Amino acid sequence: MSDNKPTQAEVQKTKQFSTIWLVPLVAVAIGIWMLIQFVGSKGPTVTLTLKTAEGIEVGKTEIKSLNVKVGVITSVKLSDDYTYITATAQMNKDAARMLKDDTLFWVVKPRIGKEGISGLETLLSGAYLELQPGRADKEKLDFTVLDTPPVAPPDAEGLRIVLTHREAGKLSITDPVLYEGFTVGRVEKVTFDPETKKANYQLFIFQPYDSLIRKHTKFWLSSGVDLQMSAEGFNLKIGSVESLITGGVSFRVPKGAEPGEQVTEQQKHFKLYNNFKQVRERIFDQYLEYVMMFDESVRGLNVGAPVEYRGIRIGTVKKVPLNLPSKEQGFSTKQIPVLVRIELGRVYKNIGASDLQALKLSLTNEFDTGLRATLKTGSFLTGALFIDTEVYEKADKYPVKHYEQYDIFPTQAGGFAEIQKQVTTLLDKFNDLPLEETLGSLNNSLMASQKTLRSAQSVADSLNSILEQKDTKAIPADVRKSLQDIQTTLNGFGPDAAPYQNLEQAIARFENVLAELEPVLRQLNEKPNSLIFSSEQAKDPVPAAKGQE
């Protein structure tokens, strides 16, 4: 019998992989890839400081450069002292190269300003931040957002200069910089220095106009309309259309001044003047100071009024009054001292160091010849006065005098003061007249005249009585009769009168007699002895033969 043993099956475990697991594996792989891509594309995080969060929304407000998105605002929070806003922005990887030390940020939103209307495209899309890439080598991640767009980028070709003025508020950002009325730059920044107590206005002059800035260039405020009233009259200047609205600053080298070398240094400082008149006054920095003592009112004489010589300006009034005099100084308290400057540049064109002393010596000599200063009216409308100098031949010799530390420029009353003086003198003479005696004599004359008139009236009455008599009235009738008789007599000698006709007939007969005597007279003329000897008888004419005619 066979030994049959049951067969035992061999169990083997097999490994099987289900395809269902591919889905999560692929999802994980995609997630890892996206994470790598996100991390790889993620740029730096920057911190922005703003004055207000107006128009800024987390996750929505974008940062753009040339209208290309380079980042987005991720958070906004208040500062610890609640004075400003701190915003965090996530930048793109490509924007990392833009974040330099001179990079600029500003908010783009609808604006209505002096330069016009801008940012209208944000009415629908919302506000966004504009990034202006920097060019500096140093990187930076903290920035302060500007209130307004910059006038020029940091790498713009041109020149940046700073103007100083003792008052703030004279200029605003984006105000035009003008040269002969043409805009060549803009006001870029306005600050105030508490140490110097002066306002600083930073200008950017665009290339190629930066070559116009010279060492002796002067800058002054140019308002739209400049109206000045002075002793010289009215002075009206009108600027460009833009300056009429916003104002601005103008510059150039004053005529007659040396321009100097071209300014190439950035942030060069210049002084800002209120107007061009101040610029012109600063040209004449070499001058002689004199004090003029006036005995008349100086009302209307203002600082800056001209000092002229025969219509040509030679100086400027600097202080009215200087210091009122006292008796201890040897001057009358009625005199008003006025400080003036005789400016060398107005007298000589090519001036030198020795010309100032020569001018002083020349004026001293002219004082001896009668050079005097007088007040005159420059404008009857405003009542402004100016000082005129003239040589008066009859003026007394003037000794050199001093008032405080200044030489005295001799004066003479003129204008209305001289007229007033003459009127006063005339009134004084009138007061000295013997008016009472004159009035008494006049009364006597009037009484005598009245007696004469009464006598004349008596004569007239007598004459009227004579004319009223009958005999007097008959006189005109007798005169008329005599005239008629004379007329009748004269008519007797007229052409129709008998004597006139008889005379005419006699003259006619006399003419006939003369006509008859005319042959006799002719005969006597030709032959005087014809009255004694008879005249020869004329022979009969003999006819001529034929052919002998």
Coordinates of C-alpha atoms in Angstrom, one line a residue:
M1 CA 0.0 0.0 0.0
S2 CA 1.3 3.3 -1.0
D3 CA 1.9 6.1 1.5
N4 CA -0.3 8.9 0.1
K5 CA 0.4 12.2 1.8
P6 CA -1.8 15.2 1.2
T7 CA -0.1 17.9 -0.9
Q8 CA 0.5 21.2 0.9
A9 CA 0.1 24.4 -1.1
E10 CA 2.8 26.9 -1.0
V11 CA 1.5 30.4 -0.4
Q12 CA 3.6 33.3 -1.7
K13 CA 2.9 37.0 -1.1
T14 CA 3.0 39.2 -4.2
K15 CA 3.5 43.0 -4.2
Q16 CA 0.9 45.0 -6.2
F17 CA 0.8 48.8 -6.7
S18 CA -2.5 50.5 -7.3
T19 CA -2.7 53.3 -9.9
I20 CA -5.0 55.1 -7.7
W21 CA -2.1 56.4 -5.7
L22 CA -0.8 58.2 -8.8
V23 CA -3.3 61.1 -8.4
P24 CA -2.1 62.3 -5.0
L25 CA 1.5 61.8 -6.0
V26 CA 1.0 64.0 -9.0
A27 CA -0.8 66.5 -6.9
V28 CA 2.0 66.6 -4.4
A29 CA 4.5 66.9 -7.2
I30 CA 2.6 69.8 -8.7
G31 CA 2.3 71.5 -5.3
I32 CA 6.0 71.2 -4.7
W33 CA 6.8 72.5 -8.2
M34 CA 4.4 75.5 -7.6
L35 CA 6.0 76.2 -4.3
I36 CA 9.4 76.2 -5.8
Q37 CA 8.1 78.4 -8.6
F38 CA 6.5 80.8 -6.1
V39 CA 9.6 80.9 -3.9
G40 CA 11.8 81.4 -6.9
S41 CA 9.6 84.2 -8.3
K42 CA 9.1 86.0 -5.0
G43 CA 11.0 89.2 -4.7
P44 CA 12.1 91.2 -1.7
T45 CA 9.7 92.8 0.8
V46 CA 9.9 96.6 1.1
T47 CA 8.6 98.9 3.8
L48 CA 6.9 102.1 2.6
T49 CA 6.2 105.2 4.8
L50 CA 3.1 107.3 3.8
K51 CA 1.4 110.3 5.4
T52 CA -2.0 108.7 4.8
A53 CA -3.5 105.4 3.6
E54 CA -6.0 107.1 1.4
G55 CA -6.7 105.0 -1.7
I56 CA -4.5 102.1 -0.4
E57 CA -6.1 98.6 -0.1
V58 CA -4.3 95.5 1.1
G59 CA -4.0 92.9 -1.6
K60 CA -5.4 95.2 -4.3
T61 CA -3.2 98.3 -4.5
E62 CA -0.5 97.5 -7.0
I63 CA 3.0 98.9 -7.5
K64 CA 3.8 99.7 -11.1
S65 CA 6.7 100.9 -13.1
L66 CA 5.9 102.2 -16.6
N67 CA 2.4 100.7 -16.2
V68 CA 3.9 97.2 -15.5
K69 CA 3.0 95.5 -12.2
V70 CA 6.1 94.9 -10.1
G71 CA 4.5 94.4 -6.6
V72 CA 1.5 94.6 -4.4
I73 CA 0.6 96.0 -1.0
T74 CA 0.4 93.2 1.6
S75 CA -0.2 95.1 4.8
V76 CA -1.0 98.6 6.2
K77 CA -0.7 99.7 9.8
L78 CA -0.3 102.9 11.9
S79 CA 3.0 103.9 13.4
D80 CA 3.5 103.7 17.1
D81 CA 3.0 107.5 17.5
Y82 CA 0.1 107.6 15.0
T83 CA 1.8 110.2 12.9
Y84 CA 2.3 108.2 9.7
I85 CA 1.4 105.0 7.9
T86 CA 3.7 102.0 7.4
A87 CA 2.8 99.7 4.4
T88 CA 4.5 96.5 3.5
A89 CA 4.8 95.6 -0.2
Q90 CA 5.8 92.3 -1.8
M91 CA 7.8 92.9 -4.9
N92 CA 8.4 90.7 -7.9
K93 CA 11.8 89.0 -8.3
D94 CA 12.5 91.2 -11.3
A95 CA 11.9 94.3 -9.3
A96 CA 14.8 93.6 -7.0
R97 CA 17.2 95.4 -9.3
M98 CA 15.1 98.5 -9.2
L99 CA 15.4 99.0 -5.4
K100 CA 18.3 101.3 -5.0
D101 CA 19.2 104.2 -2.7
D102 CA 17.7 106.8 -5.2
T103 CA 14.5 104.8 -6.0
L104 CA 11.3 106.9 -5.7
F105 CA 7.7 105.9 -4.9
W106 CA 4.6 108.1 -5.2
V107 CA 0.8 107.5 -5.2
V108 CA -0.9 107.9 -8.5
K109 CA -4.5 109.1 -8.0
P110 CA -6.7 111.9 -9.5
R111 CA -5.1 115.2 -8.9
I112 CA -6.1 118.8 -9.8
G113 CA -3.2 121.1 -9.3
K114 CA -1.4 124.1 -10.7
E115 CA 0.2 121.9 -13.4
G116 CA -3.2 120.6 -14.5
I117 CA -5.3 117.4 -14.1
S118 CA -3.6 114.0 -13.8
G119 CA -4.4 110.4 -12.7
L120 CA -7.9 110.2 -14.4
E121 CA -7.3 106.6 -15.3
T122 CA -7.4 105.6 -11.6
L123 CA -11.1 106.7 -11.3
L124 CA -12.1 103.1 -12.4
S125 CA -9.0 101.0 -11.5
G126 CA -8.2 102.6 -8.2
A127 CA -5.1 104.3 -6.9
Y128 CA -1.7 102.6 -7.3
L129 CA 1.9 103.3 -6.5
E130 CA 4.4 104.3 -9.2
L131 CA 8.0 103.2 -8.8
Q132 CA 10.8 105.1 -10.5
P133 CA 13.9 102.8 -10.6
G134 CA 17.1 104.0 -9.1
R135 CA 20.6 104.0 -10.6
A136 CA 22.7 104.1 -7.4
D137 CA 25.0 101.2 -6.4
K138 CA 23.6 100.9 -2.8
E139 CA 20.5 98.8 -2.4
K140 CA 17.6 99.9 -0.1
L141 CA 14.4 98.4 1.2
D142 CA 12.9 101.2 3.2
F143 CA 11.4 104.2 1.3
T144 CA 9.2 107.3 1.9
V145 CA 6.4 107.7 -0.6
L146 CA 6.3 111.2 -2.1
D147 CA 3.2 113.4 -2.0
T148 CA 3.6 114.4 -5.7
P149 CA 5.4 113.0 -8.7
P150 CA 9.1 114.1 -8.9
V151 CA 10.0 116.9 -11.3
A152 CA 12.9 114.9 -12.8
P153 CA 14.4 111.5 -12.1
P154 CA 17.7 111.3 -10.2
D155 CA 19.6 110.4 -13.4
A156 CA 18.1 113.2 -15.5
E157 CA 20.5 115.3 -17.4
G158 CA 20.6 118.8 -16.0
L159 CA 21.7 120.9 -13.0
R160 CA 20.2 121.1 -9.5
I161 CA 20.7 124.3 -7.6
V162 CA 19.3 125.7 -4.4
L163 CA 17.8 129.2 -3.8
T164 CA 17.7 130.7 -0.4
H165 CA 15.2 133.3 0.9
R166 CA 14.4 134.6 4.3
E167 CA 10.7 133.8 3.9
A168 CA 8.9 130.5 3.1
G169 CA 6.0 130.1 0.8
K170 CA 7.5 132.1 -2.1
L171 CA 7.6 129.0 -4.4
S172 CA 5.9 125.7 -4.7
I173 CA 6.9 122.3 -6.1
T174 CA 6.5 122.2 -10.0
D175 CA 6.6 126.0 -10.3
P176 CA 8.3 127.0 -13.5
V177 CA 11.8 128.3 -13.8
L178 CA 11.9 130.9 -16.6
Y179 CA 14.6 132.4 -18.8
E180 CA 13.4 135.3 -20.9
G181 CA 9.9 133.9 -20.5
F182 CA 10.8 130.4 -21.6
T183 CA 10.4 127.5 -19.1
V184 CA 13.8 125.8 -18.7
G185 CA 13.3 124.0 -15.3
R186 CA 11.0 123.4 -12.3
V187 CA 11.0 123.8 -8.6
E188 CA 11.8 120.3 -7.3
K189 CA 11.8 120.6 -3.5
V190 CA 10.9 123.2 -0.8
T191 CA 12.4 123.0 2.7
F192 CA 13.1 125.3 5.7
D193 CA 16.3 125.3 7.6
P194 CA 15.6 126.1 11.3
E195 CA 19.3 126.9 12.0
T196 CA 19.7 129.6 9.3
K197 CA 16.0 130.5 9.5
K198 CA 15.8 130.5 5.7
A199 CA 13.8 128.7 3.1
N200 CA 15.5 126.6 0.6
Y201 CA 14.1 126.1 -2.9
Q202 CA 15.7 123.3 -4.9
L203 CA 15.5 123.8 -8.7
F204 CA 16.2 121.4 -11.5
I205 CA 17.4 123.1 -14.8
F206 CA 17.0 120.8 -17.7
Q207 CA 19.8 120.1 -20.2
P208 CA 20.9 122.0 -22.3
Y209 CA 19.6 125.0 -20.5
D210 CA 21.9 124.3 -17.5
S211 CA 24.7 126.1 -19.5
L212 CA 22.8 129.4 -18.8
I213 CA 23.6 129.2 -15.1
R214 CA 26.7 131.3 -14.5
K215 CA 28.5 132.4 -11.4
H216 CA 26.9 135.8 -11.4
T217 CA 23.4 134.7 -12.4
K218 CA 20.7 136.4 -10.4
F219 CA 17.3 134.7 -9.5
W220 CA 14.1 136.6 -8.7
L221 CA 10.4 135.9 -8.2
S222 CA 8.3 136.4 -11.3
S223 CA 4.6 136.9 -10.6
G224 CA 2.1 136.9 -13.4
V225 CA 1.5 140.6 -13.1
D226 CA 4.0 143.0 -11.6
L227 CA 2.6 146.5 -11.0
Q228 CA 4.8 149.0 -9.2
M229 CA 4.1 152.7 -8.4
S230 CA 7.0 154.9 -7.5
A231 CA 8.4 158.3 -8.1
E232 CA 9.2 157.1 -11.6
G233 CA 5.5 156.4 -12.3
F234 CA 3.7 153.2 -13.1
N235 CA 5.7 150.1 -14.1
L236 CA 3.6 147.1 -15.4
K237 CA 5.1 143.8 -16.4
I238 CA 3.2 140.7 -17.5
G239 CA 4.8 137.2 -17.5
S240 CA 4.0 134.0 -19.3
V241 CA 0.5 132.4 -19.3
E242 CA 1.7 129.8 -16.8
S243 CA 3.3 132.4 -14.5
L244 CA 0.0 134.3 -14.6
I245 CA -1.6 131.3 -12.8
T246 CA 1.2 129.8 -10.7
G247 CA 4.0 132.4 -10.6
G248 CA 7.6 131.1 -10.8
V249 CA 11.2 132.2 -10.7
S250 CA 13.2 133.9 -13.4
F251 CA 17.0 134.3 -13.9
R252 CA 19.6 135.9 -16.0
V253 CA 22.9 137.8 -15.8
P254 CA 22.1 141.5 -15.4
K255 CA 23.1 143.8 -18.2
G256 CA 26.5 145.3 -17.7
A257 CA 27.7 142.6 -15.2
E258 CA 30.3 139.9 -15.9
P259 CA 28.6 136.5 -16.3
G260 CA 31.5 134.5 -14.8
E261 CA 32.2 130.9 -15.4
Q262 CA 29.5 128.2 -16.0
V263 CA 28.2 126.5 -12.9
T264 CA 28.7 122.8 -13.0
E265 CA 28.5 122.0 -9.3
Q266 CA 25.3 120.3 -8.1
Q267 CA 23.4 121.9 -5.2
K268 CA 25.0 125.3 -5.9
H269 CA 23.4 128.0 -3.7
F270 CA 22.1 131.3 -4.9
K271 CA 20.1 134.1 -3.3
L272 CA 16.4 134.5 -4.3
Y273 CA 15.3 138.2 -4.8
N274 CA 11.8 139.4 -4.5
N275 CA 11.9 141.2 -7.9
F276 CA 14.2 142.3 -10.6
K277 CA 14.4 145.8 -9.1
Q278 CA 16.3 144.4 -6.1
V279 CA 18.6 142.6 -8.5
R280 CA 19.5 145.9 -10.2
E281 CA 20.1 147.6 -6.9
R282 CA 22.6 145.0 -5.8
I283 CA 24.7 145.6 -8.9
F284 CA 25.8 149.0 -7.5
D285 CA 27.7 147.7 -4.5
Q286 CA 30.2 150.6 -4.6
Y287 CA 28.8 153.8 -3.4
L288 CA 29.3 157.0 -1.3
E289 CA 26.9 157.7 1.5
Y290 CA 25.7 161.2 2.3
V291 CA 23.2 162.8 4.6
M292 CA 20.8 165.5 3.2
M293 CA 19.2 167.9 5.7
F294 CA 15.8 169.1 4.5
D295 CA 13.9 172.0 6.1
E296 CA 10.6 170.9 4.4
S297 CA 8.3 167.9 4.7
V298 CA 9.6 164.7 3.4
R299 CA 6.2 163.0 3.2
G300 CA 6.2 160.9 0.0
L301 CA 9.9 160.3 0.0
N302 CA 10.3 156.6 0.4
V303 CA 13.3 154.2 0.7
G304 CA 14.4 153.3 -2.8
A305 CA 13.4 156.6 -4.4
P306 CA 15.9 157.8 -7.0
V307 CA 18.5 160.5 -6.6
E308 CA 18.9 162.2 -10.0
Y309 CA 21.1 164.8 -11.7
R310 CA 19.3 166.5 -14.5
G311 CA 17.1 163.5 -15.1
I312 CA 19.9 160.9 -14.9
R313 CA 19.8 158.6 -11.9
I314 CA 23.0 158.7 -9.8
G315 CA 21.9 157.2 -6.5
T316 CA 19.2 155.9 -4.2
V317 CA 17.5 156.9 -0.9
K318 CA 18.4 154.4 1.8
K319 CA 16.7 155.7 5.0
V320 CA 14.0 158.3 5.8
P321 CA 14.7 159.7 8.3
L322 CA 18.1 158.7 9.4
N323 CA 18.1 160.0 13.0
L324 CA 16.4 163.2 14.1
P325 CA 18.9 165.8 15.1
S326 CA 19.3 167.5 18.4
K327 CA 20.5 170.9 19.4
E328 CA 23.7 169.5 20.9
Q329 CA 24.6 168.3 17.4
G330 CA 24.5 171.9 16.1
F331 CA 21.5 171.3 13.8
S332 CA 17.9 172.6 13.9
T333 CA 15.3 170.2 15.2
K334 CA 13.2 171.2 12.2
Q335 CA 15.6 169.6 9.8
I336 CA 15.0 166.1 8.6
P337 CA 18.1 164.0 7.8
V338 CA 17.9 161.6 4.9
L339 CA 20.5 159.0 4.1
V340 CA 21.3 158.6 0.4
R341 CA 23.8 156.6 -1.6
I342 CA 25.6 158.0 -4.7
E343 CA 26.3 154.8 -6.6
L344 CA 29.5 154.6 -8.5
G345 CA 28.2 152.3 -11.2
R346 CA 25.6 154.8 -12.2
V347 CA 28.1 157.5 -12.8
Y348 CA 31.0 155.6 -14.3
K349 CA 30.7 152.6 -16.7
N350 CA 34.2 151.2 -16.3
I351 CA 34.8 151.4 -12.6
G352 CA 37.9 150.7 -10.6
A353 CA 39.1 150.9 -7.0
S354 CA 40.3 154.5 -7.3
D355 CA 37.1 155.8 -9.0
L356 CA 35.2 155.9 -5.7
Q357 CA 37.7 158.4 -4.1
A358 CA 37.8 160.4 -7.4
L359 CA 34.0 160.6 -7.3
K360 CA 34.0 161.9 -3.7
L361 CA 36.6 164.6 -4.6
S362 CA 34.6 165.6 -7.7
L363 CA 31.4 166.0 -5.6
T364 CA 33.2 168.1 -3.0
N365 CA 34.4 170.5 -5.8
E366 CA 30.9 170.7 -7.2
F367 CA 29.5 171.7 -3.7
D368 CA 31.7 174.8 -4.0
T369 CA 30.3 175.6 -7.4
G370 CA 26.7 175.4 -6.3
L371 CA 25.6 171.7 -6.5
R372 CA 22.5 171.3 -4.3
A373 CA 19.8 168.7 -3.7
T374 CA 16.1 169.5 -3.8
L375 CA 12.9 167.6 -3.3
K376 CA 10.7 167.2 -6.3
T377 CA 7.4 165.5 -7.1
G378 CA 7.8 162.4 -9.2
S379 CA 4.1 161.5 -9.5
F380 CA 1.2 163.8 -8.8
L381 CA -1.1 160.8 -8.7
T382 CA 0.7 159.0 -5.9
G383 CA 2.4 162.0 -4.3
A384 CA 5.8 160.2 -4.4
L385 CA 8.9 162.4 -4.2
F386 CA 12.4 162.0 -5.5
I387 CA 15.7 164.0 -4.9
D388 CA 17.0 166.1 -7.8
T389 CA 20.5 167.6 -7.8
E390 CA 21.4 170.7 -9.8
V391 CA 24.1 173.4 -9.9
Y392 CA 22.8 176.8 -8.7
E393 CA 25.1 179.6 -9.7
K394 CA 23.8 182.0 -7.0
A395 CA 24.2 179.5 -4.2
D396 CA 26.4 180.4 -1.3
K397 CA 29.6 178.7 -0.7
Y398 CA 28.9 175.6 1.5
P399 CA 31.5 174.6 4.1
V400 CA 32.1 170.9 4.6
K401 CA 29.9 169.5 7.4
H402 CA 29.3 166.1 9.0
Y403 CA 26.3 164.5 10.5
E404 CA 27.2 161.6 12.7
Q405 CA 29.7 159.6 10.6
Y406 CA 28.4 160.9 7.2
D407 CA 29.3 163.8 5.1
I408 CA 26.5 166.3 4.4
F409 CA 25.2 166.8 0.9
P410 CA 24.0 170.5 0.7
T411 CA 20.3 171.0 0.0
Q412 CA 18.1 173.8 -1.2
A413 CA 14.4 174.3 -0.9
G414 CA 12.6 173.5 -4.2
G415 CA 9.3 172.6 -5.7
F416 CA 6.3 173.3 -3.6
A417 CA 8.4 174.4 -0.7
E418 CA 9.9 177.2 -2.7
I419 CA 6.4 178.2 -4.0
Q420 CA 5.1 178.1 -0.4
K421 CA 8.1 180.3 0.7
Q422 CA 7.3 182.9 -2.1
V423 CA 3.6 182.9 -1.2
T424 CA 4.5 183.4 2.5
T425 CA 6.8 186.3 1.5
L426 CA 4.1 187.9 -0.6
L427 CA 1.6 187.6 2.3
D428 CA 4.1 189.2 4.6
K429 CA 4.5 192.1 2.2
F430 CA 0.7 192.4 1.9
N431 CA 0.4 192.5 5.7
D432 CA 2.9 195.4 5.8
L433 CA 0.8 197.6 3.5
P434 CA -0.9 200.6 5.1
L435 CA -4.4 199.2 4.5
E436 CA -6.1 201.6 7.0
E437 CA -4.8 204.8 5.4
T438 CA -5.5 203.4 1.9
L439 CA -9.0 202.6 2.9
G440 CA -9.5 206.1 4.4
S441 CA -8.2 207.7 1.2
L442 CA -10.5 205.4 -0.8
N443 CA -13.5 206.5 1.3
N444 CA -12.6 210.2 0.6
S445 CA -12.3 209.4 -3.1
L446 CA -15.7 207.7 -3.0
M447 CA -17.3 210.7 -1.3
A448 CA -15.8 213.1 -3.8
S449 CA -17.0 210.9 -6.6
Q450 CA -20.5 211.0 -5.1
K451 CA -20.4 214.8 -5.1
T452 CA -19.3 214.8 -8.8
L453 CA -22.1 212.4 -9.7
R454 CA -24.6 214.6 -7.9
S455 CA -23.3 217.7 -9.9
A456 CA -23.5 215.7 -13.1
Q457 CA -27.1 214.8 -12.3
S458 CA -27.9 218.5 -11.7
V459 CA -26.4 219.4 -15.1
A460 CA -28.4 216.6 -16.8
D461 CA -31.6 217.9 -15.2
S462 CA -30.9 221.5 -16.4
L463 CA -30.2 220.2 -19.9
N464 CA -33.5 218.3 -19.9
S465 CA -35.3 221.4 -18.9
I466 CA -33.7 223.4 -21.8
L467 CA -34.6 220.7 -24.3
E468 CA -38.2 220.7 -23.1
Q469 CA -38.6 224.4 -24.0
K470 CA -40.6 225.4 -27.2
D471 CA -37.8 227.4 -28.8
T472 CA -35.5 224.4 -28.4
K473 CA -38.0 222.0 -30.0
A474 CA -38.4 224.5 -32.9
I475 CA -34.7 224.4 -33.8
P476 CA -34.8 221.0 -35.6
A477 CA -37.6 222.3 -37.9
D478 CA -35.6 225.3 -38.9
V479 CA -32.6 223.1 -39.6
R480 CA -34.7 220.9 -41.8
K481 CA -35.9 223.9 -43.8
S482 CA -32.4 225.2 -44.3
L483 CA -31.3 221.8 -45.6
Q484 CA -34.2 221.7 -48.1
D485 CA -33.2 225.2 -49.4
I486 CA -29.6 224.0 -49.9
Q487 CA -30.9 220.9 -51.8
T488 CA -33.0 223.1 -54.1
T489 CA -30.0 225.3 -54.8
L490 CA -27.9 222.3 -55.7
N491 CA -30.6 220.9 -57.9
G492 CA -30.3 224.1 -60.0
F493 CA -26.9 223.0 -61.1
G494 CA -27.9 219.5 -62.3
P495 CA -28.1 218.2 -65.9
D496 CA -31.7 219.1 -66.3
A497 CA -31.2 222.7 -65.1
A498 CA -31.3 225.6 -67.7
P499 CA -27.8 227.0 -66.8
Y500 CA -26.3 223.5 -67.3
Q501 CA -28.0 223.2 -70.8
N502 CA -26.9 226.8 -71.9
L503 CA -23.4 226.0 -70.9
E504 CA -23.5 222.8 -72.9
Q505 CA -24.8 224.6 -76.1
A506 CA -22.0 227.2 -75.8
I507 CA -19.4 224.5 -75.6
A508 CA -20.9 222.9 -78.8
R509 CA -20.7 226.2 -80.7
F510 CA -17.2 226.7 -79.6
E511 CA -16.3 223.3 -81.0
N512 CA -17.8 224.2 -84.4
V513 CA -15.7 227.3 -84.6
L514 CA -12.6 225.4 -83.9
A515 CA -13.5 223.0 -86.7
E516 CA -13.9 225.8 -89.2
L517 CA -10.6 227.4 -88.1
E518 CA -8.7 224.1 -88.5
P519 CA -7.9 224.5 -92.4
V520 CA -6.7 228.0 -91.8
L521 CA -4.4 226.9 -89.1
R522 CA -3.1 224.1 -91.2
Q523 CA -2.4 226.5 -94.1
L524 CA -0.5 228.8 -91.8
N525 CA 1.5 225.9 -90.5
E526 CA 2.5 224.9 -93.9
K527 CA 3.1 228.4 -95.4
P528 CA 3.2 231.3 -92.9
N529 CA 3.2 234.0 -95.6
S530 CA 0.0 232.7 -97.2
L531 CA -1.9 235.6 -95.6
I532 CA 0.2 238.1 -97.6
F533 CA 1.0 236.2 -100.8
S534 CA -1.6 234.3 -102.7
S535 CA -1.1 230.7 -103.0
E536 CA 0.0 229.0 -106.3
Q537 CA -2.7 227.4 -108.3
A538 CA -2.2 223.7 -109.0
K539 CA -1.6 222.6 -112.5
D540 CA -3.9 220.4 -114.4
P541 CA -2.8 216.8 -114.4
V542 CA -1.4 215.5 -117.8
P543 CA -2.3 211.9 -118.7
A544 CA 0.5 209.5 -119.5
A545 CA 1.0 207.9 -122.9
K546 CA 0.3 204.3 -123.5
G547 CA 3.2 202.2 -122.5
Q548 CA 4.7 204.9 -120.3
E549 CA 2.6 204.2 -117.4

